[in-house]
CSV table of N, CA and C and ligand atoms in Angstrom, one decimal:
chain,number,residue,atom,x,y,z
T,1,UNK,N,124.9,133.2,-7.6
T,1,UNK,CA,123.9,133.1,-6.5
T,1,UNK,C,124.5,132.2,-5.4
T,2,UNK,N,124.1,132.7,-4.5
T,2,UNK,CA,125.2,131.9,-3.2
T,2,UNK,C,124.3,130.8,-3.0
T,3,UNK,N,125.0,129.8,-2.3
T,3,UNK,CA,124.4,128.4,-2.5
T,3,UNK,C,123.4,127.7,-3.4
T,4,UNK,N,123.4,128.0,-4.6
T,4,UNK,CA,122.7,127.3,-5.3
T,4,UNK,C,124.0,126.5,-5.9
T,5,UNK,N,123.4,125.0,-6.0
T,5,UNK,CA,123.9,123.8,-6.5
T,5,UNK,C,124.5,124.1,-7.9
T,6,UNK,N,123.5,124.3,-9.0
T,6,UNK,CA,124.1,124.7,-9.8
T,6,UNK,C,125.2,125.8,-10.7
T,7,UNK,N,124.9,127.0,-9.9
T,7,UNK,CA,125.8,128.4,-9.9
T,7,UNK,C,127.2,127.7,-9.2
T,8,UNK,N,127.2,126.7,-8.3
T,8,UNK,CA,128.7,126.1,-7.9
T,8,UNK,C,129.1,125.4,-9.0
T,9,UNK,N,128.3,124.7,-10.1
T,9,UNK,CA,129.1,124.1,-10.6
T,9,UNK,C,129.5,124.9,-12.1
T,10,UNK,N,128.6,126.1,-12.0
T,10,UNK,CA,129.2,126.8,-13.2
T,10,UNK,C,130.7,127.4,-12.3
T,11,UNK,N,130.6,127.9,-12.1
T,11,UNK,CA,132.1,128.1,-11.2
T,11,UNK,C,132.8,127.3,-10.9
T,12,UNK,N,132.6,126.0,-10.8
T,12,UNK,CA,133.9,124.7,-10.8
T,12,UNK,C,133.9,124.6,-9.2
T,13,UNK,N,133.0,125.5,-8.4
T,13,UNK,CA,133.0,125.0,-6.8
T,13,UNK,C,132.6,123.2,-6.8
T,14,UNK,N,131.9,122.9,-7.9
T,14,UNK,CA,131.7,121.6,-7.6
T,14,UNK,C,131.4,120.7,-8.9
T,15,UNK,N,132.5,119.7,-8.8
T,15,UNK,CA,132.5,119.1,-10.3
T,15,UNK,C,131.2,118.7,-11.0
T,16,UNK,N,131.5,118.4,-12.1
T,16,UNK,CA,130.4,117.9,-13.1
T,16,UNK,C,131.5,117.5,-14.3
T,17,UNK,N,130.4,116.6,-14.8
T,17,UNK,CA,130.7,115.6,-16.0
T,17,UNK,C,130.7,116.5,-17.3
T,18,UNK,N,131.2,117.8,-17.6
T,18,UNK,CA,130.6,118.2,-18.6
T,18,UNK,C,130.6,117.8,-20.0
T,19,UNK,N,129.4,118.2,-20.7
T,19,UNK,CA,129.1,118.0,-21.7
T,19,UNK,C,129.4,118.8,-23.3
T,20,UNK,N,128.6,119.9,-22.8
T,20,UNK,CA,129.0,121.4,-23.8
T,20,UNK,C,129.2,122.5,-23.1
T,21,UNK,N,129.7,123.3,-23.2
T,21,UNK,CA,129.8,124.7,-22.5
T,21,UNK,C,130.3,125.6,-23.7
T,22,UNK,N,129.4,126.8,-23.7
T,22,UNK,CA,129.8,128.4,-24.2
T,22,UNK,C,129.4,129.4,-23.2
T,23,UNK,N,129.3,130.4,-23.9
T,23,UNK,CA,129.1,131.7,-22.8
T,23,UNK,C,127.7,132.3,-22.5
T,24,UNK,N,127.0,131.1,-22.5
T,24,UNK,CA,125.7,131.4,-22.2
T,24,UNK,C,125.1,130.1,-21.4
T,25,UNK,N,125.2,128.8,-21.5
T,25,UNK,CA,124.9,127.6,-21.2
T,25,UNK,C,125.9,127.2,-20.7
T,26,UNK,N,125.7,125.5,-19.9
T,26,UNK,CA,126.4,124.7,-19.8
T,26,UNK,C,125.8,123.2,-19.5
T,27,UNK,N,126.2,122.6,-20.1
T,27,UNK,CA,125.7,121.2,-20.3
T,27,UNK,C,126.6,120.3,-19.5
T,28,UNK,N,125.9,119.0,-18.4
T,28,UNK,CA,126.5,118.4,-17.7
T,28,UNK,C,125.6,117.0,-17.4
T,29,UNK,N,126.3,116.0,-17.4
T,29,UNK,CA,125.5,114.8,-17.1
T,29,UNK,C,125.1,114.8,-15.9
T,30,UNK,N,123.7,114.1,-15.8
T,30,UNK,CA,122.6,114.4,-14.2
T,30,UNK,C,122.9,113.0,-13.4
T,31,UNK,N,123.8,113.4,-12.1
T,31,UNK,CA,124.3,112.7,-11.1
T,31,UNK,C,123.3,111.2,-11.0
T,32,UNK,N,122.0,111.3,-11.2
T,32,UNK,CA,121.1,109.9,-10.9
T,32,UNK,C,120.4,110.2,-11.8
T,33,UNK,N,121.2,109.8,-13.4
T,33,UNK,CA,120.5,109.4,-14.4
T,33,UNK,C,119.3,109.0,-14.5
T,34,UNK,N,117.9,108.8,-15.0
T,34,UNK,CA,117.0,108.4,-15.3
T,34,UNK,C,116.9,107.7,-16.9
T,35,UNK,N,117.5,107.7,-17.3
T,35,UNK,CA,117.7,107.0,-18.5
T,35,UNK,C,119.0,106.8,-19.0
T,36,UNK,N,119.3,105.9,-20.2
T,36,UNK,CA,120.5,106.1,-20.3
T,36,UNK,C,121.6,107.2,-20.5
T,37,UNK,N,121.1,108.0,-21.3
T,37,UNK,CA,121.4,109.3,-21.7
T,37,UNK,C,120.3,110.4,-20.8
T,38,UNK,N,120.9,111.0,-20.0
T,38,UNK,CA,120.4,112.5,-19.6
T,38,UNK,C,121.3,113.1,-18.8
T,39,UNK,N,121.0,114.2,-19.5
T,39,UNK,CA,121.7,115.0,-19.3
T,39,UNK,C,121.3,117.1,-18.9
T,40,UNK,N,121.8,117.2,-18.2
T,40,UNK,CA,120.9,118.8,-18.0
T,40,UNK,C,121.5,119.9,-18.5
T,41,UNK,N,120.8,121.0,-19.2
T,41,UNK,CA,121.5,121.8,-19.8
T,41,UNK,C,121.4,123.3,-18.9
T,42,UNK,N,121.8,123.8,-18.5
T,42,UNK,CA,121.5,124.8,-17.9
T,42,UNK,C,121.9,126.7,-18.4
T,43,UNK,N,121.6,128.0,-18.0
T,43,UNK,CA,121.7,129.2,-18.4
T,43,UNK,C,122.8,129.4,-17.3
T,44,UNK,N,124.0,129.9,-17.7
T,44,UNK,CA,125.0,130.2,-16.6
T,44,UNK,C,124.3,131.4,-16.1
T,45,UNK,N,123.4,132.3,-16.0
T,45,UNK,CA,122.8,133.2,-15.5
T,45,UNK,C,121.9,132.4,-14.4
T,46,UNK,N,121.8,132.7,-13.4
T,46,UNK,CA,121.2,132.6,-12.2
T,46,UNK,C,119.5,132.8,-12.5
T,47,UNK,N,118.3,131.5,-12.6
T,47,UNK,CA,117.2,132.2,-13.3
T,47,UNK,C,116.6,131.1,-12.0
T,48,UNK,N,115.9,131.2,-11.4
T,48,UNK,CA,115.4,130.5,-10.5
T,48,UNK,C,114.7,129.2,-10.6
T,49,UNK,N,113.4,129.7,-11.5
T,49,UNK,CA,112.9,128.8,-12.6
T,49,UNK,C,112.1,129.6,-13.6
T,50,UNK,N,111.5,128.7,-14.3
T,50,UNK,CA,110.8,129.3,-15.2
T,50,UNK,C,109.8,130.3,-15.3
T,51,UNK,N,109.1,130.4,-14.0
T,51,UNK,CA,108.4,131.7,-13.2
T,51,UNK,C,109.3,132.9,-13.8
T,52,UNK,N,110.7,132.7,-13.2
T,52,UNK,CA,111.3,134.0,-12.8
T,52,UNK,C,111.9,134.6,-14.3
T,53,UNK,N,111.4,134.2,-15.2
T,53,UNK,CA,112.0,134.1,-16.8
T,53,UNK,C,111.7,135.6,-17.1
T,54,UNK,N,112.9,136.2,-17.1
T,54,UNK,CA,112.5,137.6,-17.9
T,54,UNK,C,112.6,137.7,-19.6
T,55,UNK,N,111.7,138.8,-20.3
T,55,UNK,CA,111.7,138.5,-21.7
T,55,UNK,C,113.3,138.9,-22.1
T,56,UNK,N,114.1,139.8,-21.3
T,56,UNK,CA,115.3,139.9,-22.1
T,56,UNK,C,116.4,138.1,-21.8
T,57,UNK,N,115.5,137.8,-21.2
T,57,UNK,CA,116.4,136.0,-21.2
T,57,UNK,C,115.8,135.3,-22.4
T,58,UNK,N,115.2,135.7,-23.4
T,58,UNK,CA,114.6,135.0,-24.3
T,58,UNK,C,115.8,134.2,-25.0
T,59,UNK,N,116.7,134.7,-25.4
T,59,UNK,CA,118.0,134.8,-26.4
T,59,UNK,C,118.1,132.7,-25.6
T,60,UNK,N,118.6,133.3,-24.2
T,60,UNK,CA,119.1,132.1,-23.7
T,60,UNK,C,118.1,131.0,-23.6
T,61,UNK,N,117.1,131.2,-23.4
T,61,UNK,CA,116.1,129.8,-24.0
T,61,UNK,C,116.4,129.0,-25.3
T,62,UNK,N,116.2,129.8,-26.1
T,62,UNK,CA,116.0,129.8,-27.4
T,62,UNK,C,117.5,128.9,-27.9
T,63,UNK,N,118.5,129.9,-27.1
T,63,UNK,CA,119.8,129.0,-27.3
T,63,UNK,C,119.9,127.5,-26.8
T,64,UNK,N,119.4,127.5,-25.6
T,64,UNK,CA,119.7,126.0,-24.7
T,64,UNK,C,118.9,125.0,-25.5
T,65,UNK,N,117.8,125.4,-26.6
T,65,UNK,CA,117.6,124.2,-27.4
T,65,UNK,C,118.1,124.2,-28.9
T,66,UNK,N,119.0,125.2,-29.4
T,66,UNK,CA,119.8,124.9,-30.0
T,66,UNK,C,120.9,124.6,-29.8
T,67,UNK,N,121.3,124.2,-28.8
T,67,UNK,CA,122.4,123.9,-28.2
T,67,UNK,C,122.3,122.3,-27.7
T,68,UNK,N,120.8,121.8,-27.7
T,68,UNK,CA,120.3,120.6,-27.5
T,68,UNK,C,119.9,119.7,-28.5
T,69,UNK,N,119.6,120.5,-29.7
T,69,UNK,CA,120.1,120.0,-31.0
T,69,UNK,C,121.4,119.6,-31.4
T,70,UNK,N,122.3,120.2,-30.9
T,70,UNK,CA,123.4,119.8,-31.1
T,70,UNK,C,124.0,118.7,-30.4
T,71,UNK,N,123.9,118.5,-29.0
T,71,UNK,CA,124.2,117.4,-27.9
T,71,UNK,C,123.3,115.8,-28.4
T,72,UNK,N,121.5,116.1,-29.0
T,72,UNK,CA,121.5,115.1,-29.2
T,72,UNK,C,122.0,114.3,-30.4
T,73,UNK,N,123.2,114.7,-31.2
T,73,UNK,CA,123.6,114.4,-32.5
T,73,UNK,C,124.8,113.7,-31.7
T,74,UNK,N,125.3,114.3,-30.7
T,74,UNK,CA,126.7,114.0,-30.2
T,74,UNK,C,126.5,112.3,-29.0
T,75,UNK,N,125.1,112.8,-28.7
T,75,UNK,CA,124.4,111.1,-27.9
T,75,UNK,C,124.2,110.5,-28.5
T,76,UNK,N,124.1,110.3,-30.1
T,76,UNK,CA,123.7,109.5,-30.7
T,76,UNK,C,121.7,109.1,-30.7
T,77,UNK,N,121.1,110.0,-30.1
T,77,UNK,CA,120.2,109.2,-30.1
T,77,UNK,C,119.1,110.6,-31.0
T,78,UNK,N,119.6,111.2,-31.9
T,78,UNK,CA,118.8,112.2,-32.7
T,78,UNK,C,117.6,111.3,-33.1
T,79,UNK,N,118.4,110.1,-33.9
T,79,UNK,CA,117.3,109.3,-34.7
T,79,UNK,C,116.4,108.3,-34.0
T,80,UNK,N,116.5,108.0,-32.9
T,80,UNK,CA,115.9,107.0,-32.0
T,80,UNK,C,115.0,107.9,-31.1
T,81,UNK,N,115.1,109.2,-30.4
T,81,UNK,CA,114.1,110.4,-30.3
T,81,UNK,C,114.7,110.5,-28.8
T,82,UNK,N,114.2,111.5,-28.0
T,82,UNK,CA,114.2,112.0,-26.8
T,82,UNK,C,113.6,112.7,-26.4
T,83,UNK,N,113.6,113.2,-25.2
T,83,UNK,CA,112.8,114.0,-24.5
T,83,UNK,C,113.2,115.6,-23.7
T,84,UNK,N,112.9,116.4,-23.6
T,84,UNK,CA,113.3,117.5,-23.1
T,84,UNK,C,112.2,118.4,-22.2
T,85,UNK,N,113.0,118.3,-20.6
T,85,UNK,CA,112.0,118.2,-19.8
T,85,UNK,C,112.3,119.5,-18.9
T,86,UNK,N,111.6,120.5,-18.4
T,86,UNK,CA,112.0,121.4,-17.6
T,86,UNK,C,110.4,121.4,-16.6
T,87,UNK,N,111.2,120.9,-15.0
T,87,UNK,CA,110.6,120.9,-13.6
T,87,UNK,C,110.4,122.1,-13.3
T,88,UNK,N,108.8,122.7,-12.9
T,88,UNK,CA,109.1,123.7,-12.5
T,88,UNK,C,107.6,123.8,-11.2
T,89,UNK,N,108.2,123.9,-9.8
T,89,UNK,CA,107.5,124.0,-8.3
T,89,UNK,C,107.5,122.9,-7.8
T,90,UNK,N,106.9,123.0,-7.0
T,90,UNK,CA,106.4,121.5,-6.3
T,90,UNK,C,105.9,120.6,-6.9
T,91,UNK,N,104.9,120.9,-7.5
T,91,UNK,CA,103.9,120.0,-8.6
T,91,UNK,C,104.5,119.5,-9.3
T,92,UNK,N,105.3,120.5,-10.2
T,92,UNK,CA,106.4,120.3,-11.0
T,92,UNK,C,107.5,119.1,-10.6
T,93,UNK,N,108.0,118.9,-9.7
T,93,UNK,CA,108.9,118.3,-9.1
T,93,UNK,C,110.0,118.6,-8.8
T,94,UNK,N,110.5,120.1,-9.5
T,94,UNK,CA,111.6,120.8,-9.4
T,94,UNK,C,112.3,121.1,-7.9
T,95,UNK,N,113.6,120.0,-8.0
T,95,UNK,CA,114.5,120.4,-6.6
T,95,UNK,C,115.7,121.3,-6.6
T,96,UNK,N,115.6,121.4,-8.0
T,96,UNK,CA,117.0,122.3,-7.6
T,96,UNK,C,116.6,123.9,-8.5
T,97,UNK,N,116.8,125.3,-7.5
T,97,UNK,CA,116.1,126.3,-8.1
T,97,UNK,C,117.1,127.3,-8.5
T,98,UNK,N,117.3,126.7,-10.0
T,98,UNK,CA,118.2,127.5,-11.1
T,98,UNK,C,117.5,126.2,-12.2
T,99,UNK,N,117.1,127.5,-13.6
T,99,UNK,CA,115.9,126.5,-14.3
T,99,UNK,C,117.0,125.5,-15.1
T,100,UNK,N,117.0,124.9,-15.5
T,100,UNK,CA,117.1,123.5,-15.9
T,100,UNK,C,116.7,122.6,-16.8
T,101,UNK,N,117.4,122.2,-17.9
T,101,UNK,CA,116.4,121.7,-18.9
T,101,UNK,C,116.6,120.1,-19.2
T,102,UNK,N,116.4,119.1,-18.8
T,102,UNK,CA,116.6,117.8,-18.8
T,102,UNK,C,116.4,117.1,-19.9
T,103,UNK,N,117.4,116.5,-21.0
T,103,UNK,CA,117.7,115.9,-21.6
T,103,UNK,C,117.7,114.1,-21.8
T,104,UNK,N,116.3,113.7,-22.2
T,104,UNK,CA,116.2,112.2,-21.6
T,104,UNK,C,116.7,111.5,-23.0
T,105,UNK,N,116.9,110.4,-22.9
T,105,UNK,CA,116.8,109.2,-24.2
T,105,UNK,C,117.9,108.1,-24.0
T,106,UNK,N,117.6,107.5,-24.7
T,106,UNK,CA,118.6,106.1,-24.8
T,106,UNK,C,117.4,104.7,-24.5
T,107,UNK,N,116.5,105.2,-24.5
T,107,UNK,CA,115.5,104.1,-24.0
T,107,UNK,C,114.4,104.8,-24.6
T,108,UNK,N,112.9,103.8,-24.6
T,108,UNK,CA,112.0,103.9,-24.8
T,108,UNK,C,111.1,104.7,-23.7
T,109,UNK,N,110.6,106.2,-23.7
T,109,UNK,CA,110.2,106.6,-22.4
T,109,UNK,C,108.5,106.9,-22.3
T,110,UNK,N,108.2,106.9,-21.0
T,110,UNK,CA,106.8,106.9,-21.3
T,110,UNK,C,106.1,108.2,-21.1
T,111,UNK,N,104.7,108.2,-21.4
T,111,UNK,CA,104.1,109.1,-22.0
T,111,UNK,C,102.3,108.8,-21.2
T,112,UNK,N,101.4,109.7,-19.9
T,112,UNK,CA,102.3,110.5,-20.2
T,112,UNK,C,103.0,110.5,-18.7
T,113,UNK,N,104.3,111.5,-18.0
T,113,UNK,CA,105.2,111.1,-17.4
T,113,UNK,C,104.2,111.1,-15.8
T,114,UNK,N,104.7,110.0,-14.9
T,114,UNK,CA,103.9,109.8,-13.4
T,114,UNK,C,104.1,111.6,-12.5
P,201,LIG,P1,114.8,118.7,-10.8
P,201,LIG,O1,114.3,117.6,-9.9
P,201,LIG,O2,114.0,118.8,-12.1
P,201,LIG,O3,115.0,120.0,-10.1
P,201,LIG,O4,116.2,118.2,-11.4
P,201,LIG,C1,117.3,118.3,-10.6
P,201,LIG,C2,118.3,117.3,-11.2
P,201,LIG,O5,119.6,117.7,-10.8
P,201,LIG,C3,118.1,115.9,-10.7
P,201,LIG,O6,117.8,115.0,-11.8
P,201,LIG,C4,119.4,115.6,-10.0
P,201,LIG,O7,119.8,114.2,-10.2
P,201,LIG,C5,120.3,116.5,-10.6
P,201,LIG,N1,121.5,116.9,-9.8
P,201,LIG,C6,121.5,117.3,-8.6
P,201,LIG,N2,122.7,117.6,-8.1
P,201,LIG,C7,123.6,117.3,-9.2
P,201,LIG,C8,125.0,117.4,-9.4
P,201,LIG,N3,125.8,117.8,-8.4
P,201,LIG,N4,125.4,117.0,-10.6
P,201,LIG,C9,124.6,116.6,-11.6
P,201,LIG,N5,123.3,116.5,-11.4
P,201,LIG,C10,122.8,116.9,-10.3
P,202,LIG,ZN1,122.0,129.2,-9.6
């Protein structure tokens, strides 16, 4: 998708910290952290947001938090807990539109969020 922030950095137009990548996701640390650990996981398929979710995208959902199971073993913070957050509109807070799945922990977070 042309100019979307994220679709550049699955193509390496624009660096990232990465974290995990296969052929369906890609995991990368989030430029202005909110906690100690977060991190965003994202669908290398171009999906707007959560609105635009078609059922044959199920597979890739389903994967990005098995895939988030795995990252939080590698943060260390499985046993201390976290959070897993997906922005979606205005209300939502969502600025960047390719959906997005935010990965919080390393701290104590609150509940419930402003
Ligand atoms: P949201 O506000 O839910 O749409 O989340 C977008 C997130 O993307 C924010 O937490 C930003 O800090 C993060 N972000 C924006 N640009 C980059 C980038 N180039 N690399 C890493 N994270 C980014
Ligand atoms: Zn995109």
């Amino acid at each position: 998708m042309d100019n979307c922030i994220f679709c550049k950095i699955i193509n390496g137009e624009i660096p990232s910290q990465k974290v995990y990548e296969d052929e369906l996701v890609l995991s990368f640390k989030d430029i202005n952290p909110e906690a100690p650990a977060h991190v965003l996981i994202i669908p290398k398929k171009h999906i707007s947001s959560l609105n635009e979710l078609e059922k044959e995208d199920e597979h890739i959902i389903s994967h990005v938090f098995m895939v988030a199971k795995e990252i939080v073993k590698e943060l260390g913070i499985e046993k201390s807990g976290y959070r897993i957050v997906t922005n979606c509109g205005e209300d939502g807070g969502q600025t960047v539109p390719h959906v997005h799945f935010h990965l919080l922990g390393g701290r104590s977070l609150q509940w419930p969020p402003g």
